[in-house]
Short mmCIF file of C-alpha atoms in Angstrom, two decimals:
data_model
loop_
_atom_site.label_atom_id
_atom_site.label_comp_id
_atom_site.label_asym_id
_atom_site.label_seq_id
_atom_site.Cartn_x
_atom_site.Cartn_y
_atom_site.Cartn_z
CA UNK A 188 0.00 0.00 0.00
CA UNK A 189 2.80 2.43 0.83
CA UNK A 190 4.60 1.82 -2.48
CA UNK A 191 1.35 2.19 -4.38
CA UNK A 192 0.50 5.41 -2.57
CA UNK A 193 3.99 6.77 -3.19
CA UNK A 194 3.73 5.96 -6.94
CA UNK A 195 0.16 7.12 -7.51
CA UNK A 196 -0.36 9.78 -4.87
CA UNK A 197 -3.72 10.21 -3.17
CA UNK A 198 -5.59 8.22 -5.84
CA UNK A 199 -4.22 4.92 -4.49
CA UNK A 200 -7.49 4.19 -2.73
CA UNK A 201 -9.44 4.48 -6.01
CA UNK A 202 -7.44 1.70 -7.64
CA UNK A 203 -8.20 -1.83 -6.58
CA UNK A 204 -7.68 -5.37 -7.74
CA UNK A 205 -10.25 -6.53 -10.25
CA UNK A 206 -11.79 -9.96 -10.56
CA UNK A 207 -10.43 -12.26 -13.24
CA UNK A 208 -13.72 -12.04 -15.15
CA UNK A 209 -13.27 -8.27 -15.53
CA UNK A 210 -9.67 -8.75 -16.65
CA UNK A 211 -10.70 -11.48 -19.10
CA UNK A 212 -13.36 -9.22 -20.61
CA UNK A 213 -10.74 -6.50 -21.05
CA UNK A 214 -8.41 -8.96 -22.77
CA UNK A 215 -11.23 -10.08 -25.07
CA UNK A 216 -12.17 -6.50 -25.91
CA UNK A 217 -8.56 -5.57 -26.67
CA UNK A 218 -7.95 -8.68 -28.77
CA UNK A 219 -11.13 -7.99 -30.74
CA UNK A 220 -10.24 -4.34 -31.33
CA UNK A 221 -6.71 -5.28 -32.42
CA UNK A 222 -8.02 -8.11 -34.65
CA UNK A 223 -5.45 -10.48 -33.24
CA UNK A 224 -4.95 -13.66 -35.24
CA UNK A 225 -2.31 -15.28 -33.06
CA UNK A 226 -3.05 -17.17 -29.86
CA UNK A 227 -2.88 -15.36 -26.56
CA UNK A 228 -1.50 -17.11 -23.54
CA UNK A 229 -3.30 -15.92 -20.45
CA UNK A 230 -2.57 -16.78 -16.85
CA UNK A 231 -5.31 -15.79 -14.47
CA UNK A 232 -5.47 -16.55 -10.80
CA UNK A 233 -7.85 -15.25 -8.19
CA UNK A 234 -11.43 -14.15 -7.83
CA UNK A 235 -13.88 -15.37 -10.51
CA UNK A 236 -11.19 -17.32 -12.38
CA UNK A 237 -13.68 -19.96 -13.52
CA UNK A 238 -16.01 -17.30 -14.92
CA UNK A 239 -13.04 -15.74 -16.72
CA UNK A 240 -12.07 -19.07 -18.28
CA UNK A 241 -15.67 -19.59 -19.40
CA UNK A 242 -15.74 -16.14 -21.05
CA UNK A 243 -12.53 -16.90 -22.91
CA UNK A 244 -13.69 -20.36 -23.96
CA UNK A 245 -16.94 -18.98 -25.38
CA UNK A 246 -15.17 -16.29 -27.39
CA UNK A 247 -13.97 -16.75 -30.96
CA UNK A 248 -10.53 -15.55 -29.93
CA UNK A 249 -7.60 -17.94 -29.73
CA UNK A 250 -6.83 -17.85 -26.02
CA UNK A 251 -4.92 -20.46 -24.07
CA UNK A 252 -5.70 -20.11 -20.38
CA UNK A 253 -2.85 -21.65 -18.42
CA UNK A 254 -2.83 -21.88 -14.62
CA UNK A 255 0.89 -22.15 -13.93
CA UNK A 256 3.21 -19.24 -14.73
CA UNK A 257 6.11 -21.52 -15.71
CA UNK A 258 3.82 -23.50 -18.03
CA UNK A 259 2.58 -20.25 -19.58
CA UNK A 260 6.15 -19.09 -20.23
CA UNK A 261 7.05 -22.47 -21.71
CA UNK A 262 4.02 -22.37 -24.01
CA UNK A 263 4.92 -18.85 -25.17
CA UNK A 264 8.41 -20.02 -26.09
CA UNK A 265 7.04 -23.04 -27.98
CA UNK A 266 4.52 -20.97 -29.94
CA UNK A 267 7.17 -18.37 -30.73
CA UNK A 268 9.44 -21.11 -32.05
CA UNK A 269 6.64 -22.44 -34.26
CA UNK A 270 5.98 -18.99 -35.71
CA UNK A 271 9.68 -18.33 -36.31
CA UNK A 272 10.18 -21.63 -38.11
CA UNK A 273 7.05 -21.13 -40.19
CA UNK A 274 8.24 -17.68 -41.26
CA UNK A 275 11.64 -19.09 -42.25
CA UNK A 276 9.93 -21.72 -44.40
CA UNK A 277 7.35 -19.22 -45.68
CA UNK A 278 4.56 -21.40 -44.36
CA UNK A 279 1.32 -19.99 -42.99
CA UNK A 280 0.39 -21.31 -39.57
CA UNK A 281 -3.25 -21.57 -38.53
CA UNK A 282 -3.68 -21.61 -34.79
CA UNK A 283 -7.16 -23.09 -34.73
CA UNK A 284 -7.95 -24.55 -31.36
CA UNK A 285 -10.02 -27.68 -31.14
CA UNK A 286 -11.94 -26.49 -28.14
#
């Protein structure tokens, strides 16, 4: 709280942690506005995490919800490697998820 107050002044009390469902909706909105065609790896933990995962699963956006931070990082590296190799070979990669 002290660090936050020092960084943001007297408005620290107006900022608060949001539920995962609110964060997930923000991610979905941003991905839609940006017309993202690559998968997003999302790690959510906390309040309303199951609702957040349901929102992401029902969307048409390629989102991989992963619970463990190390697993999320590993998945990001693997997907990055796939994209890099595909670009070298001039192959288009379709990240359709069978969900």
